CSV table of C-alpha atoms in Angstrom, one decimal:
chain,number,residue,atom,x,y,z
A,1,UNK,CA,-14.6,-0.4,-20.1
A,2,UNK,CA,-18.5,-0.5,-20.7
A,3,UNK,CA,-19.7,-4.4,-20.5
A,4,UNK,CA,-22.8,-6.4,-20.4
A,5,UNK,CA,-24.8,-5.4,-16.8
A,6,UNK,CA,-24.9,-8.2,-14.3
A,7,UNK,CA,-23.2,-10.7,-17.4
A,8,UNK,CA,-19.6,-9.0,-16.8
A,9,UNK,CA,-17.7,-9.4,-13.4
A,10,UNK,CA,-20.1,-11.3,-11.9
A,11,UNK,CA,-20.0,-13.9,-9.2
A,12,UNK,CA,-23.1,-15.9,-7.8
A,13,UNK,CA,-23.2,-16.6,-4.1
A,14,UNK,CA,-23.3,-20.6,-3.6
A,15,UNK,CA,-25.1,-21.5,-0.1
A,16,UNK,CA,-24.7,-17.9,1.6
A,17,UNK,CA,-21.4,-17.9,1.1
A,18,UNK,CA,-20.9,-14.5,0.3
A,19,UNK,CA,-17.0,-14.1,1.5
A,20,UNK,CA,-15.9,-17.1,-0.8
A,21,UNK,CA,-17.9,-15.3,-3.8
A,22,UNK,CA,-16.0,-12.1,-3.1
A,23,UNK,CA,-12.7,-13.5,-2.8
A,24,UNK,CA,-13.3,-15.1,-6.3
A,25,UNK,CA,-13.9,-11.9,-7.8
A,26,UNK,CA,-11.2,-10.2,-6.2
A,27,UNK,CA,-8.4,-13.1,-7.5
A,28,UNK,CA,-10.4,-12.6,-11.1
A,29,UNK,CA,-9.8,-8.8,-11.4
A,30,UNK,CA,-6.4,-8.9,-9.7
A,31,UNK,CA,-5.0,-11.5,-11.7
A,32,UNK,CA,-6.6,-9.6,-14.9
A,33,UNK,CA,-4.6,-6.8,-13.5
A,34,UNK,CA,-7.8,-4.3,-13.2
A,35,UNK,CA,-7.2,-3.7,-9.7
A,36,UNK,CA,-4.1,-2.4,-10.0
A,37,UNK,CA,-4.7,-0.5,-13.3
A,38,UNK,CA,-7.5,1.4,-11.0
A,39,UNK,CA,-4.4,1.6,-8.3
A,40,UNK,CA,-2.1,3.5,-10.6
A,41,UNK,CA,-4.9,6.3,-12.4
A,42,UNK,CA,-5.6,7.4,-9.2
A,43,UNK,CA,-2.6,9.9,-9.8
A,44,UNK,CA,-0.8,10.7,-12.7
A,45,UNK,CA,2.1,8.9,-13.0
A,46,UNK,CA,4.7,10.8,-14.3
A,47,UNK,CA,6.4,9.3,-17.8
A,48,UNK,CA,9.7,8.2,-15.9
A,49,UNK,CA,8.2,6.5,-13.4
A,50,UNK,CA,6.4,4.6,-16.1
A,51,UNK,CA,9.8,3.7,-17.9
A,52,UNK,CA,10.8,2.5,-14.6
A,53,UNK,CA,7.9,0.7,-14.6
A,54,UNK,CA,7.8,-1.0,-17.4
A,55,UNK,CA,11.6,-1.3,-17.2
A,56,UNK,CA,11.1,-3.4,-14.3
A,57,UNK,CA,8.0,-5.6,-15.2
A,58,UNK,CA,10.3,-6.9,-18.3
A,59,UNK,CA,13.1,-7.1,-15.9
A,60,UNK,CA,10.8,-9.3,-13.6
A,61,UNK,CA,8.7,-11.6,-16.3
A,62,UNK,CA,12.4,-12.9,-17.8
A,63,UNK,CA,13.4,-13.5,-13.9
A,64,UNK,CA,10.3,-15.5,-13.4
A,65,UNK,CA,10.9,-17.0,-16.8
A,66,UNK,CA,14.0,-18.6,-16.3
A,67,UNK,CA,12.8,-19.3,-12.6
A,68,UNK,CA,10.3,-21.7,-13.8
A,69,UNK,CA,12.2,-23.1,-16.0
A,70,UNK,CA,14.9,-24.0,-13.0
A,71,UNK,CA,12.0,-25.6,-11.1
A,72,UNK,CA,10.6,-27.7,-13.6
A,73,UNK,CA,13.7,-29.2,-14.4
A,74,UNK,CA,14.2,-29.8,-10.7
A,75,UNK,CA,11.0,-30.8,-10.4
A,76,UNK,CA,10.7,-33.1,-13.7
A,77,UNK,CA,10.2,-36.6,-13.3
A,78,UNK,CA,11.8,-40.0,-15.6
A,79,UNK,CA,8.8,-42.3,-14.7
A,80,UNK,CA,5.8,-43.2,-16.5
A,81,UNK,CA,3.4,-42.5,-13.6
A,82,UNK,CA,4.8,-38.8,-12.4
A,83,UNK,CA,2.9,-39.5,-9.0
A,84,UNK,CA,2.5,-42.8,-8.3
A,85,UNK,CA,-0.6,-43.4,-5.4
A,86,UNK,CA,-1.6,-39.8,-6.0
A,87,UNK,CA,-5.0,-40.6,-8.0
B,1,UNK,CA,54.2,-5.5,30.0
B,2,UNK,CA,55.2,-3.1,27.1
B,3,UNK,CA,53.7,-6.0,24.8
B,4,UNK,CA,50.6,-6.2,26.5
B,5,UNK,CA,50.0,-2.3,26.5
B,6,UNK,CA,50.9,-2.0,22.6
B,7,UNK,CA,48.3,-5.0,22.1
B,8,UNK,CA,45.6,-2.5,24.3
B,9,UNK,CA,46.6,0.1,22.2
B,10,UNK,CA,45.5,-1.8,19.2
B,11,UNK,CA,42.3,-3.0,20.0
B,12,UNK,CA,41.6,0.9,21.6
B,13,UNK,CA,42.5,2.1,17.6
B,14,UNK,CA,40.3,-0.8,16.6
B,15,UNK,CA,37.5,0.3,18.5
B,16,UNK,CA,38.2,3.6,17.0
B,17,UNK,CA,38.0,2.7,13.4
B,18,UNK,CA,35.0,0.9,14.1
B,19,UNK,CA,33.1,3.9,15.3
B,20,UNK,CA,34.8,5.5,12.6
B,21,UNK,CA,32.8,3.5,10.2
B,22,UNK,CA,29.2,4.0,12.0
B,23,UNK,CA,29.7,7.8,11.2
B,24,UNK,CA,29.3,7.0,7.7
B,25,UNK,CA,25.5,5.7,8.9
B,26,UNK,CA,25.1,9.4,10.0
B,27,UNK,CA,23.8,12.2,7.5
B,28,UNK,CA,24.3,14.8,7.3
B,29,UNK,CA,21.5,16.3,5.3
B,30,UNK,CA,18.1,16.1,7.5
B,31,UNK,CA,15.6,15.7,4.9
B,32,UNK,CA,17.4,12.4,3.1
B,33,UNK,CA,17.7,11.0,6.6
B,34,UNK,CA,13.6,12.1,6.9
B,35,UNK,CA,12.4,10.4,4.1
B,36,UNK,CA,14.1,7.0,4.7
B,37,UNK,CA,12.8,7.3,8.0
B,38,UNK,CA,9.3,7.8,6.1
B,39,UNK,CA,10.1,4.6,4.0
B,40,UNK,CA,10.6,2.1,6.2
B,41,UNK,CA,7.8,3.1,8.8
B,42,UNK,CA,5.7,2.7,5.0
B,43,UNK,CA,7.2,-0.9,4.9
B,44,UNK,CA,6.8,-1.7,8.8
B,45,UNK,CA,3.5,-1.0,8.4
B,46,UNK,CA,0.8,-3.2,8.1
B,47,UNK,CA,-0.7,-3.7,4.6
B,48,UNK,CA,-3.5,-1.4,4.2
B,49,UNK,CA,-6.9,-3.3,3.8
B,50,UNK,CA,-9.1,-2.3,0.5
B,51,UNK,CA,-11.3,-5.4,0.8
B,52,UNK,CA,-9.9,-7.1,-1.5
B,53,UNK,CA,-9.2,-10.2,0.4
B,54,UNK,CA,-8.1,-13.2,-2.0
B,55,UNK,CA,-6.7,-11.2,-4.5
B,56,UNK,CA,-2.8,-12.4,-4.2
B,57,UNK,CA,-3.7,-16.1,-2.4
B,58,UNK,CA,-5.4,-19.2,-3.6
B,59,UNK,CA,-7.5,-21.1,-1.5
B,60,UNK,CA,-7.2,-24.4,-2.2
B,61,UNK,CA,-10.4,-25.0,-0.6
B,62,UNK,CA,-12.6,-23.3,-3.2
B,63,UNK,CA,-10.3,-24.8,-6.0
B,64,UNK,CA,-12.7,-28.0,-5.4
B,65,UNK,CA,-16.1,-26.4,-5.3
B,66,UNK,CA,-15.5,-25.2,-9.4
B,67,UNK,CA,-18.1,-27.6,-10.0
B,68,UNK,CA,-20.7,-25.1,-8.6
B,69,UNK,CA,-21.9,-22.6,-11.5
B,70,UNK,CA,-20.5,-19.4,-10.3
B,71,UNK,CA,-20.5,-17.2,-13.0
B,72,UNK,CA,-23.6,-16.0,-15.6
B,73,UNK,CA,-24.5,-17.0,-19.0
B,74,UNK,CA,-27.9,-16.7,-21.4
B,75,UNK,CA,-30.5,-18.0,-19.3
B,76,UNK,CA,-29.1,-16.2,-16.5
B,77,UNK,CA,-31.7,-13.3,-16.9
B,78,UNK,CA,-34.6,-15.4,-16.7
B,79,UNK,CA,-33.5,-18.0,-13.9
B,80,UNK,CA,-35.9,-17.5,-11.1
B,81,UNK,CA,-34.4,-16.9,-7.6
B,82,UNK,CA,-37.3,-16.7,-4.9
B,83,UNK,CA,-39.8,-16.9,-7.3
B,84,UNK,CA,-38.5,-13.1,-9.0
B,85,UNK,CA,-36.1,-14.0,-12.3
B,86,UNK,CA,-32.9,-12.8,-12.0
B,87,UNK,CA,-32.8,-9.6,-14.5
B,88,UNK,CA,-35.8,-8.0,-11.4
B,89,UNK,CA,-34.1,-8.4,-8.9
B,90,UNK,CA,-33.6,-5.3,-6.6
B,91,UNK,CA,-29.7,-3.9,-7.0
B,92,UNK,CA,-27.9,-3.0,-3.9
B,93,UNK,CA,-25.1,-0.5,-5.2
B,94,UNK,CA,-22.1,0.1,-2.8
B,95,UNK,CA,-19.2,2.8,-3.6
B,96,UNK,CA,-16.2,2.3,-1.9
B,97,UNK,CA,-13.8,4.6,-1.2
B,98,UNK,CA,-10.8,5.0,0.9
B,99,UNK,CA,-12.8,7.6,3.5
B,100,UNK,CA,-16.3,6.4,3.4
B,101,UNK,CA,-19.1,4.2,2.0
B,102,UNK,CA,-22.0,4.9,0.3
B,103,UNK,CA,-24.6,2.2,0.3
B,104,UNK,CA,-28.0,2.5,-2.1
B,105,UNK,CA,-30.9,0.4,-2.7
B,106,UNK,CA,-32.7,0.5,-6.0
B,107,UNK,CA,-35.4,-1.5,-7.8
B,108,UNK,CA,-34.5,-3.4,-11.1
B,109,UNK,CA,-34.7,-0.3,-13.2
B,110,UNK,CA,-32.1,1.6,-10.9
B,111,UNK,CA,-35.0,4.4,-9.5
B,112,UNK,CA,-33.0,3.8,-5.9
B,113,UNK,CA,-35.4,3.8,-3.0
B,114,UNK,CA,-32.9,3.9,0.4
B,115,UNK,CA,-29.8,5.9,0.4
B,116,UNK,CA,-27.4,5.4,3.6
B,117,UNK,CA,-23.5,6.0,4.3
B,118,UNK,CA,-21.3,5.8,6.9
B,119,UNK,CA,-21.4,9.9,7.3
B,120,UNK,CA,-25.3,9.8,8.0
B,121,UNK,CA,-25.0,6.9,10.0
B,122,UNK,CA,-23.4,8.6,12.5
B,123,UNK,CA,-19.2,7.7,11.8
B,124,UNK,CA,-17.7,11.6,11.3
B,125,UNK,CA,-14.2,11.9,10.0
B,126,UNK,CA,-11.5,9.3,9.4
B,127,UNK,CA,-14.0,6.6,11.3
B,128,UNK,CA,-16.3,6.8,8.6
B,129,UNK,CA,-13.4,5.1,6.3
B,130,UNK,CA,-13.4,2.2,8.6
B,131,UNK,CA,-14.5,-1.6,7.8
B,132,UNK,CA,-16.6,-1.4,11.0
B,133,UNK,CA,-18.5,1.7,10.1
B,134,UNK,CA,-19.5,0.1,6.5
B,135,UNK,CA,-20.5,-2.5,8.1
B,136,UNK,CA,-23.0,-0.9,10.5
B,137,UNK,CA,-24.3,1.1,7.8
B,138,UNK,CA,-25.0,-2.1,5.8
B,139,UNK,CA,-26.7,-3.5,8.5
B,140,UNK,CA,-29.1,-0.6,8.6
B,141,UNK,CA,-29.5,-0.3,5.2
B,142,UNK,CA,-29.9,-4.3,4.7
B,143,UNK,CA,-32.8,-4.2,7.9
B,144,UNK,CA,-34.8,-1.1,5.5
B,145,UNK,CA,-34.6,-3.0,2.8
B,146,UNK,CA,-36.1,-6.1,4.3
B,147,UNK,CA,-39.1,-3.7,5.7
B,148,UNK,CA,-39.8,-2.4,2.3
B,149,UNK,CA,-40.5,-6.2,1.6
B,150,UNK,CA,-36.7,-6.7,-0.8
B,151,UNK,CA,-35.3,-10.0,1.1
B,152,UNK,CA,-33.7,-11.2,-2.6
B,153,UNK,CA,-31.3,-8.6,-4.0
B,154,UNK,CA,-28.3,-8.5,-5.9
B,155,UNK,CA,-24.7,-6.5,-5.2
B,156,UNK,CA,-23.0,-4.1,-7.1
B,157,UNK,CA,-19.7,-2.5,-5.5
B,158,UNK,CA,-17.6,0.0,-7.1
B,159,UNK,CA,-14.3,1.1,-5.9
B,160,UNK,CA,-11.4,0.0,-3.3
B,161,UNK,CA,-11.5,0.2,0.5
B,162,UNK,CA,-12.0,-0.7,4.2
B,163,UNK,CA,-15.6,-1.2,3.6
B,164,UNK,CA,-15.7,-3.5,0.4
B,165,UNK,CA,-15.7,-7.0,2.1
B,166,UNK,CA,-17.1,-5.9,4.9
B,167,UNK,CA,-20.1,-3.4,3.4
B,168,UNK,CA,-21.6,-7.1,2.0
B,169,UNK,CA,-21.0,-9.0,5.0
B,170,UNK,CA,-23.0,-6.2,6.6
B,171,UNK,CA,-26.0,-6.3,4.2
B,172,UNK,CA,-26.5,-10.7,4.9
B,173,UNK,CA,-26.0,-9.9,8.4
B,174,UNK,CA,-29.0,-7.3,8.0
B,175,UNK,CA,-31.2,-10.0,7.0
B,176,UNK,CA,-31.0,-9.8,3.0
B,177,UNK,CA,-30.2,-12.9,0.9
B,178,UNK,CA,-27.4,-12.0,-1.6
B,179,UNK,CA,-27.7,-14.0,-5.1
B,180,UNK,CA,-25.0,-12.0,-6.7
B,181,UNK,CA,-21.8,-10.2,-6.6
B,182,UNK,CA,-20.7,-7.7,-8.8
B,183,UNK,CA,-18.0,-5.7,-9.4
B,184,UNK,CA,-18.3,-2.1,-11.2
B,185,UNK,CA,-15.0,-0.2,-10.3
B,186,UNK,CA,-14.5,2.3,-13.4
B,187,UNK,CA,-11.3,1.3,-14.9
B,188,UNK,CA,-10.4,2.9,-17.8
B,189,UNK,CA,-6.6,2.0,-19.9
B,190,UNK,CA,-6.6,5.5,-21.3
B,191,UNK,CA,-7.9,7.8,-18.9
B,192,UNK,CA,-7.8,11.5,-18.8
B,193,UNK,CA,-4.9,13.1,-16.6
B,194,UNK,CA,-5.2,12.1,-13.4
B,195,UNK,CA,-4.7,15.0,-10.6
B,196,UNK,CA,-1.0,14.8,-9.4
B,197,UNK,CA,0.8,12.5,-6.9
B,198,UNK,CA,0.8,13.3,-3.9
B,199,UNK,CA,3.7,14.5,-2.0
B,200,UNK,CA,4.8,12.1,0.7
């Protein structure tokens, strides 16, 4: 991917704080998933290992799904503040 | 008494059976048995570090600093950091890599000036892939840099490994003031065939 110099995956450092900066950057690009995109072309990943991939991402996302789901409803709340003395 | 030794008798075939049922635990075949023995050293392990601290965890303390202005936009090239705008600024490029670090200063237009890595610094082998050694080198590098009069400079890394975090650390502690962070790891979603896995 070819982006923008110094515009694209850039962090500024805030008061010499460089360790905070870089753990921004890091959750950014692992969350988008480039980190472990660059973790996988390293070898070539042969096309049934990539079915069992896959296989298991979709597998995982409907777990997490439906997981969610569970804890909201535990978690919902009948009252017209949700958190009363919280702001 | 004849009770007694028939209830011995049973607990002895008992004990049998049970040992019995271990030897199904036991292969048979040496190389199976090798690489699960392989695996779960692999998961004892501890996690390998590729300096990239923060990636999985949220700290909740930098959830309230988002009111700071961490990321670049328009006037971003012009904005003045120690009286030089940002665009002409000096670029500190770092390449990461699993066995060593590579560390490069270069003006604004990329013509570098200082070239370093672990290897020259004096790290042979599998030290030279080590957070420590990145770190010395940066603080060599960062100490030249300083000479030649750069004190403002900006950070480019590219790639994963021991030295990612620890390669910038290095460069402040070397006496340079970092303004920027930036990543430049080449990540393609359709890249030619990599070289095969390797065989564990």
């Amino acid at each position: 991917m070819r982006h923008a110099q110094f515009i694209a995956r850039t962090v500024f450092v805030h008061n010499n704080n460089v360790e905070e900066a870089c753990r921004l950057l890091n959750r950014i690009l692992g969350k988008e998933e480039i980190f472990d995109q660059f973790r996988r072309t390293r070898f070539y990943e042969k096309p049934y290992q990539v079915r069992r991939r896959v296989n298991f991402e979709k597998c995982k996302a409907i777990y997490n799904e439906d997981m969610n789901r569970k804890i909201q409803f535990v978690l919902r709340k009948n009252r017209v503040d949700p958190f009363p003395g919280c702001n | 008494m004849f009770i007694k030794s028939s209830i011995l008798a049973g607990i002895n075939c008992i004990k049998q059976c049970t040992i019995l049922s271990k030897s199904a635990l036991i292969h048979t075949s040496v190389i199976l048995r090798k690489a699960e023995d392989r695996k779960e050293m692999l998961a004892s392990l501890p996690a390998k570090d590729e300096g990239t601290a923060g990636e999985k965890s949220v700290d909740i303390d930098t959830l309230f600093n988002r009111r700071a202005k961490s990321f670049p936009d328009a006037t971003t090239a012009t904005k003045l950091f120690n009286g030089i705008p940002f665009n002409e600024l000096p670029i500190c490029n770092i390449r990461v890599s699993p066995n060593n670090t590579i560390i490069s200063v270069t003006d604004y237009k990329g013509v570098p000036r200082l070239i370093r890595s672990c290897g020259i610094e004096g790290f042979k082998n599998t030290r030279k892939g080590t957070n420590i050694a990145a770190q010395a080198t940066a603080v060599t590098i960062g100490a030249k840099a300083v000479e030649l009069g750069w004190k403002t400079i900006r950070v480019k890394v590219r790639g994963l490994g021991p030295g990612r975090m620890s390669a910038i650390k290095g460069l402040q502690m070397g006496g340079l003031n970092i303004v920027s962070v930036t990543d430049n790891t080449p990540v393609s979603w359709n890249p030619p065939r990599p070289r095969k896995q390797r065989s564990l």
